[in-house]
PDB file of C-alpha atoms in Angstrom:
ATOM      1  CA  UNK A 298     -84.277 124.846  36.923  1.00  0.00           C
ATOM      2  CA  UNK A 299     -86.978 126.504  34.830  1.00  0.00           C
ATOM      3  CA  UNK A 300     -89.758 125.711  37.314  1.00  0.00           C
ATOM      4  CA  UNK A 301     -87.726 127.058  40.240  1.00  0.00           C
ATOM      5  CA  UNK A 302     -87.028 130.325  38.408  1.00  0.00           C
ATOM      6  CA  UNK A 303     -90.724 130.709  37.545  1.00  0.00           C
ATOM      7  CA  UNK A 304     -91.674 130.052  41.153  1.00  0.00           C
ATOM      8  CA  UNK A 305     -89.233 132.701  42.393  1.00  0.00           C
ATOM      9  CA  UNK A 306     -90.685 135.218  39.905  1.00  0.00           C
ATOM     10  CA  UNK A 307     -94.203 134.426  41.125  1.00  0.00           C
ATOM     11  CA  UNK A 308     -95.222 132.740  37.862  1.00  0.00           C
ATOM     12  CA  UNK A 309     -96.971 129.739  39.375  1.00  0.00           C
ATOM     13  CA  UNK A 310     -99.031 128.459  36.448  1.00  0.00           C
ATOM     14  CA  UNK A 311     -96.511 125.993  35.006  1.00  0.00           C
ATOM     15  CA  UNK A 312     -95.273 124.721  38.413  1.00  0.00           C
ATOM     16  CA  UNK A 313     -98.907 124.185  39.418  1.00  0.00           C
ATOM     17  CA  UNK A 314     -99.688 122.291  36.187  1.00  0.00           C
ATOM     18  CA  UNK A 315     -96.604 120.129  36.699  1.00  0.00           C
ATOM     19  CA  UNK A 316     -97.607 119.281  40.281  1.00  0.00           C
ATOM     20  CA  UNK A 317    -101.175 118.498  39.150  1.00  0.00           C
ATOM     21  CA  UNK A 318     -99.857 116.186  36.420  1.00  0.00           C
ATOM     22  CA  UNK A 319     -97.688 114.352  38.941  1.00  0.00           C
ATOM     23  CA  UNK A 320    -100.677 114.048  41.292  1.00  0.00           C
ATOM     24  CA  UNK A 321    -102.855 112.835  38.411  1.00  0.00           C
ATOM     25  CA  UNK A 322    -100.308 110.152  37.489  1.00  0.00           C
ATOM     26  CA  UNK A 323    -100.156 108.945  41.111  1.00  0.00           C
ATOM     27  CA  UNK A 324    -103.967 108.779  41.370  1.00  0.00           C
ATOM     28  CA  UNK A 325    -104.200 106.903  38.065  1.00  0.00           C
ATOM     29  CA  UNK A 326    -101.534 104.486  39.280  1.00  0.00           C
ATOM     30  CA  UNK A 327    -103.509 103.605  42.414  1.00  0.00           C
ATOM     31  CA  UNK A 328    -106.781 103.462  40.467  1.00  0.00           C
ATOM     32  CA  UNK A 329    -105.392 101.008  37.889  1.00  0.00           C
ATOM     33  CA  UNK A 330    -103.545  99.051  40.562  1.00  0.00           C
ATOM     34  CA  UNK A 331    -106.469  98.612  42.965  1.00  0.00           C
ATOM     35  CA  UNK A 332    -109.451  98.257  40.630  1.00  0.00           C
ATOM     36  CA  UNK A 333    -111.015  95.043  39.354  1.00  0.00           C
ATOM     37  CA  UNK A 334    -109.430  94.402  35.918  1.00  0.00           C
ATOM     38  CA  UNK A 335    -112.412  92.292  34.846  1.00  0.00           C
ATOM     39  CA  UNK A 336    -112.388  89.190  37.015  1.00  0.00           C
ATOM     40  CA  UNK A 337    -114.772  86.459  35.878  1.00  0.00           C
ATOM     41  CA  UNK A 338    -117.106  85.658  38.774  1.00  0.00           C
ATOM     42  CA  UNK A 339    -118.948  82.327  39.182  1.00  0.00           C
ATOM     43  CA  UNK A 340    -122.366  84.039  39.312  1.00  0.00           C
ATOM     44  CA  UNK A 341    -121.728  85.510  35.837  1.00  0.00           C
ATOM     45  CA  UNK A 342    -121.286  82.120  34.148  1.00  0.00           C
ATOM     46  CA  UNK A 343    -124.771  81.774  32.563  1.00  0.00           C
ATOM     47  CA  UNK A 344    -124.458  85.092  30.751  1.00  0.00           C
ATOM     48  CA  UNK A 345    -120.716  85.015  30.017  1.00  0.00           C
ATOM     49  CA  UNK A 346    -121.054  83.664  26.492  1.00  0.00           C
ATOM     50  CA  UNK A 347    -123.919  86.014  25.620  1.00  0.00           C
ATOM     51  CA  UNK A 348    -122.161  89.138  26.914  1.00  0.00           C
ATOM     52  CA  UNK A 349    -118.951  88.250  25.102  1.00  0.00           C
ATOM     53  CA  UNK A 350    -120.828  87.703  21.860  1.00  0.00           C
ATOM     54  CA  UNK A 351    -122.431  91.125  22.068  1.00  0.00           C
ATOM     55  CA  UNK A 352    -119.235  93.044  22.812  1.00  0.00           C
ATOM     56  CA  UNK A 353    -116.876  91.316  20.361  1.00  0.00           C
ATOM     57  CA  UNK A 354    -116.815  90.020  16.831  1.00  0.00           C
ATOM     58  CA  UNK A 355    -116.693  86.245  17.114  1.00  0.00           C
ATOM     59  CA  UNK A 356    -113.911  84.782  14.962  1.00  0.00           C
ATOM     60  CA  UNK A 357    -114.724  82.953  11.758  1.00  0.00           C
ATOM     61  CA  UNK A 358    -114.354  79.186  11.658  1.00  0.00           C
ATOM     62  CA  UNK A 359    -114.631  78.822  15.425  1.00  0.00           C
ATOM     63  CA  UNK A 360    -117.641  76.559  15.447  1.00  0.00           C
ATOM     64  CA  UNK A 361    -115.673  73.826  17.214  1.00  0.00           C
ATOM     65  CA  UNK A 362    -114.360  76.187  19.865  1.00  0.00           C
ATOM     66  CA  UNK A 363    -116.432  75.977  23.051  1.00  0.00           C
ATOM     67  CA  UNK A 364    -116.256  77.952  26.259  1.00  0.00           C
ATOM     68  CA  UNK A 365    -114.037  75.912  28.544  1.00  0.00           C
ATOM     69  CA  UNK A 366    -114.001  75.667  32.307  1.00  0.00           C
ATOM     70  CA  UNK A 367    -110.881  77.003  34.017  1.00  0.00           C
ATOM     71  CA  UNK A 368    -108.807  74.261  35.605  1.00  0.00           C
ATOM     72  CA  UNK A 369    -107.816  76.519  38.507  1.00  0.00           C
ATOM     73  CA  UNK A 370    -110.847  78.544  39.654  1.00  0.00           C
ATOM     74  CA  UNK A 371    -113.432  76.291  37.872  1.00  0.00           C
ATOM     75  CA  UNK A 372    -115.403  79.149  36.271  1.00  0.00           C
ATOM     76  CA  UNK A 373    -116.485  78.983  32.642  1.00  0.00           C
ATOM     77  CA  UNK A 374    -114.119  81.256  30.721  1.00  0.00           C
ATOM     78  CA  UNK A 375    -115.518  83.709  28.156  1.00  0.00           C
ATOM     79  CA  UNK A 376    -113.571  84.011  24.920  1.00  0.00           C
ATOM     80  CA  UNK A 377    -110.360  86.054  25.327  1.00  0.00           C
ATOM     81  CA  UNK A 378    -110.287  85.423  29.088  1.00  0.00           C
ATOM     82  CA  UNK A 379    -107.326  83.807  30.818  1.00  0.00           C
ATOM     83  CA  UNK A 380    -106.473  82.662  34.324  1.00  0.00           C
ATOM     84  CA  UNK A 381    -103.758  84.665  36.082  1.00  0.00           C
ATOM     85  CA  UNK A 382    -101.665  82.568  38.430  1.00  0.00           C
ATOM     86  CA  UNK A 383    -100.583  85.616  40.430  1.00  0.00           C
ATOM     87  CA  UNK A 384    -104.066  87.104  40.912  1.00  0.00           C
ATOM     88  CA  UNK A 385    -105.698  83.651  41.213  1.00  0.00           C
ATOM     89  CA  UNK A 386    -108.605  84.780  38.995  1.00  0.00           C
ATOM     90  CA  UNK A 387    -109.715  84.513  35.391  1.00  0.00           C
ATOM     91  CA  UNK A 388    -109.619  87.948  33.734  1.00  0.00           C
ATOM     92  CA  UNK A 389    -111.848  89.079  30.859  1.00  0.00           C
ATOM     93  CA  UNK A 390    -109.950  90.212  27.745  1.00  0.00           C
ATOM     94  CA  UNK A 391    -106.723  89.425  29.565  1.00  0.00           C
ATOM     95  CA  UNK A 392    -103.754  91.458  28.335  1.00  0.00           C
ATOM     96  CA  UNK A 393    -100.971  90.762  30.844  1.00  0.00           C
ATOM     97  CA  UNK A 394    -100.105  90.832  34.529  1.00  0.00           C
ATOM     98  CA  UNK A 395     -98.142  94.013  35.127  1.00  0.00           C
ATOM     99  CA  UNK A 396     -95.559  93.843  37.954  1.00  0.00           C
ATOM    100  CA  UNK A 397     -95.364  97.644  37.797  1.00  0.00           C
ATOM    101  CA  UNK A 398     -98.925  97.982  39.154  1.00  0.00           C
ATOM    102  CA  UNK A 399     -99.083  94.543  40.822  1.00  0.00           C
ATOM    103  CA  UNK A 400    -102.362  93.832  39.021  1.00  0.00           C
ATOM    104  CA  UNK A 401    -103.659  92.355  35.809  1.00  0.00           C
ATOM    105  CA  UNK A 402    -104.432  94.560  32.833  1.00  0.00           C
ATOM    106  CA  UNK A 403    -107.774  93.419  31.477  1.00  0.00           C
ATOM    107  CA  UNK A 404    -111.115  94.475  30.066  1.00  0.00           C
ATOM    108  CA  UNK A 405    -112.019  97.024  32.737  1.00  0.00           C
ATOM    109  CA  UNK A 406    -108.720  98.775  33.504  1.00  0.00           C
ATOM    110  CA  UNK A 407    -106.895  98.578  30.152  1.00  0.00           C
ATOM    111  CA  UNK A 408    -108.113 102.031  28.941  1.00  0.00           C
ATOM    112  CA  UNK A 409    -107.117 103.573  32.287  1.00  0.00           C
ATOM    113  CA  UNK A 410    -103.750 101.837  32.029  1.00  0.00           C
ATOM    114  CA  UNK A 411    -103.186 103.573  28.679  1.00  0.00           C
ATOM    115  CA  UNK A 412    -104.245 106.897  30.238  1.00  0.00           C
ATOM    116  CA  UNK A 413    -101.800 106.311  33.098  1.00  0.00           C
ATOM    117  CA  UNK A 414     -98.923 105.583  30.707  1.00  0.00           C
ATOM    118  CA  UNK A 415     -99.756 108.710  28.676  1.00  0.00           C
ATOM    119  CA  UNK A 416     -99.820 111.012  31.706  1.00  0.00           C
ATOM    120  CA  UNK A 417     -96.669 109.369  33.075  1.00  0.00           C
ATOM    121  CA  UNK A 418     -94.877 109.938  29.771  1.00  0.00           C
ATOM    122  CA  UNK A 419     -95.793 113.651  29.812  1.00  0.00           C
ATOM    123  CA  UNK A 420     -94.562 113.945  33.413  1.00  0.00           C
ATOM    124  CA  UNK A 421     -91.279 112.188  32.585  1.00  0.00           C
ATOM    125  CA  UNK A 422     -90.628 114.310  29.485  1.00  0.00           C
ATOM    126  CA  UNK A 423     -91.368 117.497  31.403  1.00  0.00           C
ATOM    127  CA  UNK A 424     -89.326 116.291  34.382  1.00  0.00           C
ATOM    128  CA  UNK A 425     -86.404 115.516  32.074  1.00  0.00           C
ATOM    129  CA  UNK A 426     -86.605 119.020  30.640  1.00  0.00           C
ATOM    130  CA  UNK A 427     -86.704 120.529  34.131  1.00  0.00           C
ATOM    131  CA  UNK A 428     -83.686 118.489  35.266  1.00  0.00           C
ATOM    132  CA  UNK A 429     -81.740 119.405  32.131  1.00  0.00           C
ATOM    133  CA  UNK A 430     -82.550 123.114  32.547  1.00  0.00           C
ATOM    134  CA  UNK A 431     -80.915 123.052  35.988  1.00  0.00           C
ATOM    135  CA  UNK A 432     -77.625 121.620  34.722  1.00  0.00           C
ATOM    136  CA  UNK A 433     -74.780 124.006  33.854  1.00  0.00           C
ATOM    137  CA  UNK A 434     -71.812 121.902  32.812  1.00  0.00           C
ATOM    138  CA  UNK A 435     -68.344 122.673  34.104  1.00  0.00           C
ATOM    139  CA  UNK A 436     -65.295 120.425  34.240  1.00  0.00           C
ATOM    140  CA  UNK A 437     -64.620 120.555  37.967  1.00  0.00           C
ATOM    141  CA  UNK A 438     -65.050 118.281  40.971  1.00  0.00           C
ATOM    142  CA  UNK A 439     -66.933 121.005  42.856  1.00  0.00           C
ATOM    143  CA  UNK A 440     -69.502 121.221  40.037  1.00  0.00           C
ATOM    144  CA  UNK A 441     -69.988 117.438  40.104  1.00  0.00           C
ATOM    145  CA  UNK A 442     -70.523 117.450  43.881  1.00  0.00           C
ATOM    146  CA  UNK A 443     -73.245 120.082  43.579  1.00  0.00           C
ATOM    147  CA  UNK A 444     -74.974 118.498  40.568  1.00  0.00           C
ATOM    148  CA  UNK A 445     -74.539 114.749  41.061  1.00  0.00           C
ATOM    149  CA  UNK A 446     -78.106 114.117  42.263  1.00  0.00           C
ATOM    150  CA  UNK A 447     -79.621 116.245  39.505  1.00  0.00           C
ATOM    151  CA  UNK A 448     -77.458 114.455  36.943  1.00  0.00           C
ATOM    152  CA  UNK A 449     -78.460 111.007  38.253  1.00  0.00           C
ATOM    153  CA  UNK A 450     -82.101 112.080  38.255  1.00  0.00           C
ATOM    154  CA  UNK A 451     -81.829 113.125  34.627  1.00  0.00           C
ATOM    155  CA  UNK A 452     -80.351 109.765  33.566  1.00  0.00           C
ATOM    156  CA  UNK A 453     -83.010 107.847  35.514  1.00  0.00           C
ATOM    157  CA  UNK A 454     -85.730 109.945  33.906  1.00  0.00           C
ATOM    158  CA  UNK A 455     -84.288 109.204  30.453  1.00  0.00           C
ATOM    159  CA  UNK A 456     -84.306 105.442  31.162  1.00  0.00           C
ATOM    160  CA  UNK A 457     -87.877 105.461  32.477  1.00  0.00           C
ATOM    161  CA  UNK A 458     -89.008 107.654  29.584  1.00  0.00           C
ATOM    162  CA  UNK A 459     -87.701 105.132  27.060  1.00  0.00           C
ATOM    163  CA  UNK A 460     -89.407 102.256  28.914  1.00  0.00           C
ATOM    164  CA  UNK A 461     -92.767 104.048  29.182  1.00  0.00           C
ATOM    165  CA  UNK A 462     -92.605 105.257  25.573  1.00  0.00           C
ATOM    166  CA  UNK A 463     -91.931 101.752  24.216  1.00  0.00           C
ATOM    167  CA  UNK A 464     -94.666 100.290  26.419  1.00  0.00           C
ATOM    168  CA  UNK A 465     -97.207 102.911  25.332  1.00  0.00           C
ATOM    169  CA  UNK A 466     -96.373 102.582  21.631  1.00  0.00           C
ATOM    170  CA  UNK A 467     -96.593  98.780  21.757  1.00  0.00           C
ATOM    171  CA  UNK A 468     -99.958  98.885  23.522  1.00  0.00           C
ATOM    172  CA  UNK A 469    -101.379 101.441  21.098  1.00  0.00           C
ATOM    173  CA  UNK A 470    -100.262  99.250  18.207  1.00  0.00           C
ATOM    174  CA  UNK A 471    -101.949  96.171  19.704  1.00  0.00           C
ATOM    175  CA  UNK A 472    -105.111  98.170  20.444  1.00  0.00           C
ATOM    176  CA  UNK A 473    -105.214  99.437  16.846  1.00  0.00           C
ATOM    177  CA  UNK A 474    -105.130  95.762  15.757  1.00  0.00           C
ATOM    178  CA  UNK A 475    -107.716  94.729  18.394  1.00  0.00           C
ATOM    179  CA  UNK A 476    -105.442  92.137  19.926  1.00  0.00           C
ATOM    180  CA  UNK A 477    -103.912  91.698  23.372  1.00  0.00           C
ATOM    181  CA  UNK A 478    -100.370  91.110  24.547  1.00  0.00           C
ATOM    182  CA  UNK A 479    -101.274  87.560  25.511  1.00  0.00           C
ATOM    183  CA  UNK A 480    -102.871  86.833  22.107  1.00  0.00           C
ATOM    184  CA  UNK A 481     -99.949  88.442  20.281  1.00  0.00           C
ATOM    185  CA  UNK A 482     -97.331  86.433  22.191  1.00  0.00           C
ATOM    186  CA  UNK A 483     -99.230  83.109  22.402  1.00  0.00           C
ATOM    187  CA  UNK A 484    -101.193  83.015  19.154  1.00  0.00           C
ATOM    188  CA  UNK A 485    -100.266  79.369  18.465  1.00  0.00           C
ATOM    189  CA  UNK A 486    -101.481  78.193  21.898  1.00  0.00           C
ATOM    190  CA  UNK A 487    -104.947  79.816  21.883  1.00  0.00           C
ATOM    191  CA  UNK A 488    -107.701  77.558  20.522  1.00  0.00           C
ATOM    192  CA  UNK A 489    -110.015  80.256  19.140  1.00  0.00           C
ATOM    193  CA  UNK A 490    -107.099  81.746  17.175  1.00  0.00           C
ATOM    194  CA  UNK A 491    -105.637  78.436  15.982  1.00  0.00           C
ATOM    195  CA  UNK A 492    -109.005  77.367  14.537  1.00  0.00           C
ATOM    196  CA  UNK A 493    -109.681  80.690  12.835  1.00  0.00           C
ATOM    197  CA  UNK A 494    -109.156  81.231   9.115  1.00  0.00           C
ATOM    198  CA  UNK A 495    -107.974  84.774   9.852  1.00  0.00           C
ATOM    199  CA  UNK A 496    -104.714  85.619  11.575  1.00  0.00           C
ATOM    200  CA  UNK A 497    -106.564  88.133  13.770  1.00  0.00           C
ATOM    201  CA  UNK A 498    -110.343  87.535  13.573  1.00  0.00           C
ATOM    202  CA  UNK A 499    -111.122  90.420  15.941  1.00  0.00           C
ATOM    203  CA  UNK A 500    -109.571  93.113  13.725  1.00  0.00           C
ATOM    204  CA  UNK A 501    -112.228  95.529  12.397  1.00  0.00           C
ATOM    205  CA  UNK A 502    -109.900  98.241  11.103  1.00  0.00           C
ATOM    206  CA  UNK A 503    -107.838 100.785  13.001  1.00  0.00           C
ATOM    207  CA  UNK A 504    -110.558 103.424  13.483  1.00  0.00           C
ATOM    208  CA  UNK A 505    -113.237 101.016  14.694  1.00  0.00           C
ATOM    209  CA  UNK A 506    -110.750  99.138  16.883  1.00  0.00           C
ATOM    210  CA  UNK A 507    -109.726 102.362  18.626  1.00  0.00           C
ATOM    211  CA  UNK A 508    -113.355 103.489  18.905  1.00  0.00           C
ATOM    212  CA  UNK A 509    -114.485 100.214  20.490  1.00  0.00           C
ATOM    213  CA  UNK A 510    -111.572 100.237  22.932  1.00  0.00           C
ATOM    214  CA  UNK A 511    -111.713 103.837  24.162  1.00  0.00           C
ATOM    215  CA  UNK A 512    -115.417 104.575  23.689  1.00  0.00           C
TER     216      UNK A 512
END
């Protein structure tokens, strides 16, 4: 492959960058997987409504929508929070529970989750290129025996690349609209969205939505 040839020639810059990217993606995975995604704690209840009001634009025509107490963990839920049955906690600005990281994606780890997907996509694209560069196609059984694992690796990389790319694009689209996966999929079941005159009352325009999310 290209990286192997560069390593043999003593050109270690690109192999080193590739290894660092892989290491970075692994560290981001564990960081997103193990960190608190924004669990609502009982001691935060008195200030939950105030903090949520300062960080978000409250939807129009939501005067009748009140902060409700979770029926599972009994904490008062801020707007856009939801209880996760798998984590057994209410999560602020709940997006979804990701089986890939075995954790919720919420207010605190959502930006890092996007960073993880971005780095992972770069690693997969580069890894696909490296695998392809090591393949020299010949119509013989001997060639297949020597290249079967590299060929399988390439196809697996292609599949994972498509999955990560679609996931990243969908999340960036939702972020640009200032909505979450849960709100997008369950709009008709969420009280503060059903009672709003606007389809998405949190939308402040693409630039401001991205700024508020990442900065």
